[in-house]
Amino acid sequence: MTRTLIRDGYILTLNSRDEVFERGSVVVEDDTISFVGKTERIPEQLGSFEKVIDARGSVIMPGLIDTHVHLAQALLRGLVPDDVRLIDWLKDWVWPLQGSFDKEDGKVSAQLCMLEMLRTGTTCFVESLLHTRYGFDGIAEAALRSGMRAVLSKTVMDTPGYAGQKSIIHPTMVEDRDESLKEFKQMHDRWDGAGAGRIQVWLGPRTPGACSESLYRTVAQIAREHDTGVTMHLAEVKDDLQYFSSLKTSPGEFVKRMGLTGVRRVFAHCVWLPEEDMKLFAKTETSVAHCPSSNLKLGSGIAPVSEMLEQGVNVSLGCDGGPSNDDYDMIREVKLAALLQKGINLNPRALTTIGALKMATVNGAKAIGQEKEIGSVEVGKKADIIIVDLQKPHLHPKTNPASTLVYSATGADVRTVIIDGKLVVEDYRVLTLDEDAILRAASERAEKLVEKTGKKWQLVGS
Ligand SMILES: [Zn+2]
């Protein structure tokens, strides 16, 4: 058995009692947490440790869980214009660019994204739309090697539309119903449960308009048969409501009718979710992935997060993609989520410091059905732990480390990351990925994409 001691940090457990320990220590035995508490209370019988990590001046907390990620968009950072609405942004830029990906582009983009996520304290993520052309096998292999926990969702679709707009999806991004379902099944057989359960394979049906009702019902049935999850974009922009009202329904009612509500059903955005749908999601334990940066940048709106939480909906957080955020830094996302709810509700208590942190940890764990295994620093849980270094001018004085973490830190302050008991980032260095090689490959691939598509956005004046 390998025994690791993380000692003398400020532990933010994010357990149900919101316990914190000053000068606290965590003991990890193999992949599991076996002690959390004050350093002087470490049981003597534990004896010696194979590894001791000094966490003085740092916060020790659960790894962050990003529940809405597009791995294939990391490569598009800076390639897509900043000031464009969602549909044009997809139609004119994102789809043609992603539609020119080959499998190597897909892998390099995923590796770049994972590198950033690890460096900024994300230990687990939900990728929502993996197209065949990105190369599922290469990406799953990369996720496995990275040491991360990953939910990889295979894109499923049968119509090239978005909401009421028909034939709008770029031809290179269109997949066939039977082929996409067949690939899901193959990938599920091959990868689900790999890496001692670190990898899950879910279904990622495209946004309403790109799937027929019969396909959604089939997706629901296959998810039940395979005991797996489903994730989808929903009610991201206001125009989506018109589409649902043309069907004489609401976003929540629609997905319920398709059989897509329930545990391990994660709907991204839900900026325009009516109150009745919130009640429905709460009752059915359906989760929402809130993506504040992306919603603001694309001018989509501000999701009613505090209302959803009040109604009992499980709301987690997501960074979305390279050109809509434009980072995969969950600590920055936590701050923005908290600030937005305070501001829009004219109430500083609308989303508390701890409440926002829970969205990025325990709520994320619940969204993927793993709240018993991950999401907090507790005895018996898997050791997915990050150490954030507060020994820096912008993080001083650290009288209240939790507050400083949310409002003053960024992901760049994450020093150490442990996933499933294994050291993955040590003193800011990712041990499982070759950072230099990935950065080099990403630059080359991005240049090739520009050559292939002729798409290169130039910054122009106002
Ligand atoms: Zn998205």
Short mmCIF file of C-alpha atoms in Angstrom, two decimals, residues 250-454:
data_model
loop_
_atom_site.label_atom_id
_atom_site.label_comp_id
_atom_site.label_asym_id
_atom_site.label_seq_id
_atom_site.Cartn_x
_atom_site.Cartn_y
_atom_site.Cartn_z
CA SER A 250 -41.03 24.16 -22.82
CA PRO A 251 -37.37 23.02 -22.77
CA GLY A 252 -37.84 20.98 -19.59
CA GLU A 253 -41.15 19.46 -20.66
CA PHE A 254 -39.62 18.57 -24.02
CA VAL A 255 -36.70 16.62 -22.56
CA LYS A 256 -39.03 14.96 -20.06
CA ARG A 257 -41.29 13.84 -22.89
CA MET A 258 -38.24 12.41 -24.66
CA GLY A 259 -37.41 10.41 -21.52
CA LEU A 260 -34.21 12.38 -20.95
CA THR A 261 -34.68 13.69 -17.39
CA GLY A 262 -33.19 12.02 -14.33
CA VAL A 263 -29.95 11.16 -12.59
CA ARG A 264 -26.82 11.53 -14.78
CA ARG A 265 -28.72 13.74 -17.22
CA VAL A 266 -26.79 17.01 -17.56
CA PHE A 267 -28.16 19.95 -19.54
CA ALA A 268 -25.68 22.68 -20.38
CA HIS A 269 -26.57 26.37 -20.12
CA CYS A 270 -30.34 26.48 -19.34
CA VAL A 271 -30.10 30.28 -19.46
CA TRP A 272 -33.78 30.46 -20.40
CA LEU A 273 -35.31 27.80 -18.20
CA PRO A 274 -38.88 28.60 -17.07
CA GLU A 275 -39.74 28.19 -13.37
CA GLU A 276 -41.93 25.16 -13.99
CA ASP A 277 -38.99 23.43 -15.67
CA MET A 278 -36.81 24.14 -12.64
CA LYS A 279 -39.35 22.32 -10.45
CA LEU A 280 -39.38 19.46 -12.92
CA PHE A 281 -35.57 19.21 -12.94
CA ALA A 282 -35.46 19.32 -9.13
CA LYS A 283 -38.09 16.58 -8.85
CA THR A 284 -36.38 14.33 -11.40
CA GLU A 285 -32.82 15.01 -10.10
CA THR A 286 -31.81 16.34 -13.49
CA SER A 287 -28.66 18.50 -13.46
CA VAL A 288 -27.81 21.81 -15.10
CA ALA A 289 -24.24 22.82 -16.11
CA HIS A 290 -23.96 26.59 -15.76
CA CYS A 291 -21.40 28.23 -18.09
CA PRO A 292 -21.28 31.90 -17.11
CA SER A 293 -18.29 33.08 -19.18
CA SER A 294 -19.60 31.51 -22.37
CA ASN A 295 -23.12 32.85 -21.86
CA LEU A 296 -21.78 36.36 -21.32
CA LYS A 297 -19.31 36.34 -24.19
CA LEU A 298 -21.87 35.15 -26.72
CA GLY A 299 -24.48 37.57 -25.36
CA SER A 300 -26.79 34.68 -24.50
CA GLY A 301 -27.89 35.98 -21.10
CA ILE A 302 -27.46 35.17 -17.42
CA ALA A 303 -28.85 31.87 -16.16
CA PRO A 304 -31.18 32.09 -13.13
CA VAL A 305 -28.78 30.04 -11.01
CA SER A 306 -29.83 31.16 -7.53
CA GLU A 307 -33.47 30.51 -8.44
CA MET A 308 -32.61 27.06 -9.76
CA LEU A 309 -30.64 26.26 -6.59
CA GLU A 310 -33.52 27.54 -4.46
CA GLN A 311 -35.92 25.28 -6.33
CA GLY A 312 -33.61 22.36 -5.53
CA VAL A 313 -31.98 21.86 -8.94
CA ASN A 314 -28.45 20.44 -8.89
CA VAL A 315 -26.46 23.15 -10.69
CA SER A 316 -22.81 22.50 -11.52
CA LEU A 317 -20.29 24.59 -13.50
CA GLY A 318 -18.68 24.42 -16.91
CA CYS A 319 -16.06 26.36 -18.88
CA ASP A 320 -17.55 25.39 -22.27
CA GLY A 321 -15.00 26.04 -25.04
CA GLY A 322 -11.79 27.65 -26.24
CA PRO A 323 -13.39 30.45 -28.28
CA SER A 324 -16.45 31.11 -26.04
CA ASN A 325 -14.79 31.51 -22.65
CA ASP A 326 -11.74 31.55 -23.60
CA ASP A 327 -10.15 29.48 -20.91
CA TYR A 328 -10.71 26.22 -19.06
CA ASP A 329 -9.98 27.72 -15.62
CA MET A 330 -12.67 26.69 -13.14
CA ILE A 331 -11.50 29.00 -10.33
CA ARG A 332 -12.18 32.00 -12.57
CA GLU A 333 -15.56 30.48 -13.43
CA VAL A 334 -16.46 30.10 -9.73
CA LYS A 335 -15.77 33.78 -9.11
CA LEU A 336 -17.80 34.89 -12.11
CA ALA A 337 -20.73 32.65 -11.15
CA ALA A 338 -20.84 34.12 -7.65
CA LEU A 339 -20.49 37.73 -8.80
CA LEU A 340 -23.19 37.41 -11.47
CA GLN A 341 -25.82 36.06 -9.10
CA LYS A 342 -25.09 38.71 -6.49
CA GLY A 343 -25.36 41.44 -9.11
CA ILE A 344 -28.39 40.28 -11.03
CA ASN A 345 -30.37 39.51 -7.87
CA LEU A 346 -29.27 42.72 -6.10
CA ASN A 347 -28.38 40.44 -3.22
CA PRO A 348 -24.83 39.57 -2.06
CA ARG A 349 -26.17 36.37 -0.49
CA ALA A 350 -27.68 35.11 -3.77
CA LEU A 351 -24.68 32.80 -4.24
CA THR A 352 -22.26 32.47 -1.33
CA THR A 353 -18.53 31.73 -1.50
CA ILE A 354 -19.09 28.16 -0.33
CA GLY A 355 -22.19 27.78 -2.51
CA ALA A 356 -20.23 28.72 -5.62
CA LEU A 357 -17.36 26.38 -4.68
CA LYS A 358 -19.84 23.53 -4.22
CA MET A 359 -21.10 24.05 -7.77
CA ALA A 360 -17.54 23.35 -8.96
CA THR A 361 -17.08 20.28 -6.76
CA VAL A 362 -19.89 18.37 -5.00
CA ASN A 363 -22.60 19.43 -7.45
CA GLY A 364 -20.38 18.37 -10.34
CA ALA A 365 -19.86 14.99 -8.67
CA LYS A 366 -23.63 14.64 -8.26
CA ALA A 367 -24.20 15.58 -11.91
CA ILE A 368 -22.15 12.58 -13.03
CA GLY A 369 -23.55 10.26 -10.37
CA GLN A 370 -20.32 10.07 -8.36
CA GLU A 371 -21.16 12.09 -5.27
CA LYS A 372 -20.30 9.11 -3.06
CA GLU A 373 -16.81 8.83 -4.57
CA ILE A 374 -15.59 12.36 -5.34
CA GLY A 375 -16.42 16.07 -4.86
CA SER A 376 -15.24 16.62 -1.28
CA VAL A 377 -12.27 15.87 0.96
CA GLU A 378 -13.73 13.16 3.19
CA VAL A 379 -12.58 9.86 4.63
CA GLY A 380 -13.55 6.99 2.33
CA LYS A 381 -13.72 9.11 -0.81
CA LYS A 382 -11.35 8.85 -3.75
CA ALA A 383 -8.29 11.08 -3.38
CA ASP A 384 -8.99 13.76 -6.02
CA ILE A 385 -7.29 16.67 -4.29
CA ILE A 386 -5.74 19.96 -5.33
CA ILE A 387 -3.34 22.20 -3.42
CA VAL A 388 -3.54 25.91 -4.16
CA ASP A 389 -0.53 27.97 -3.19
CA LEU A 390 -1.49 31.19 -1.38
CA GLN A 391 2.09 32.30 -0.65
CA LYS A 392 1.86 35.11 -3.21
CA PRO A 393 1.33 38.85 -3.04
CA HIS A 394 -2.09 38.78 -4.72
CA LEU A 395 -3.26 36.19 -2.19
CA HIS A 396 -2.09 37.90 0.99
CA PRO A 397 -2.94 38.24 3.82
CA LYS A 398 -4.78 34.94 3.96
CA THR A 399 -7.05 35.53 6.91
CA ASN A 400 -9.92 33.76 5.19
CA PRO A 401 -8.39 31.33 2.69
CA ALA A 402 -11.73 30.24 1.17
CA SER A 403 -12.66 33.78 0.29
CA THR A 404 -9.17 34.52 -1.03
CA LEU A 405 -9.30 31.38 -3.14
CA VAL A 406 -12.57 32.35 -4.83
CA TYR A 407 -12.07 36.09 -5.21
CA SER A 408 -8.30 36.55 -5.55
CA ALA A 409 -6.82 33.33 -6.91
CA THR A 410 -6.91 31.87 -10.42
CA GLY A 411 -6.16 28.41 -11.70
CA ALA A 412 -2.55 29.48 -12.22
CA ASP A 413 -2.13 29.30 -8.44
CA VAL A 414 -2.81 25.54 -8.36
CA ARG A 415 0.48 23.93 -7.38
CA THR A 416 -0.30 20.24 -6.95
CA VAL A 417 -3.00 17.90 -8.26
CA ILE A 418 -3.73 14.37 -7.10
CA ILE A 419 -6.25 12.19 -8.94
CA ASP A 420 -7.29 8.75 -7.78
CA GLY A 421 -4.45 8.92 -5.27
CA LYS A 422 -1.82 9.56 -7.95
CA LEU A 423 0.30 12.67 -8.19
CA VAL A 424 -0.52 14.21 -11.59
CA VAL A 425 0.74 17.79 -11.14
CA GLU A 426 3.67 18.49 -8.85
CA ASP A 427 4.90 22.01 -8.18
CA TYR A 428 3.08 23.36 -11.29
CA ARG A 429 4.48 20.64 -13.55
CA VAL A 430 2.16 18.14 -15.24
CA LEU A 431 3.72 14.70 -14.82
CA THR A 432 1.48 12.79 -17.21
CA LEU A 433 1.65 14.98 -20.33
CA ASP A 434 4.55 16.46 -22.30
CA GLU A 435 3.77 20.16 -22.07
CA ASP A 436 6.38 21.39 -24.57
CA ALA A 437 5.44 18.82 -27.20
CA ILE A 438 1.72 19.58 -26.85
CA LEU A 439 2.19 23.36 -27.12
CA ARG A 440 4.34 22.89 -30.20
CA ALA A 441 1.88 20.51 -31.85
CA ALA A 442 -1.06 22.79 -31.05
CA SER A 443 0.61 25.78 -32.73
CA GLU A 444 1.39 23.72 -35.83
CA ARG A 445 -2.11 22.27 -36.01
CA ALA A 446 -3.78 25.67 -35.57
CA GLU A 447 -1.70 27.10 -38.42
CA LYS A 448 -2.67 24.16 -40.62
CA LEU A 449 -6.36 24.71 -39.81
CA VAL A 450 -6.05 28.31 -40.99
CA GLU A 451 -4.36 27.12 -44.19
CA LYS A 452 -7.02 24.46 -44.79
CA THR A 453 -10.07 26.65 -44.15
CA GLY A 454 -8.82 30.16 -44.91
#
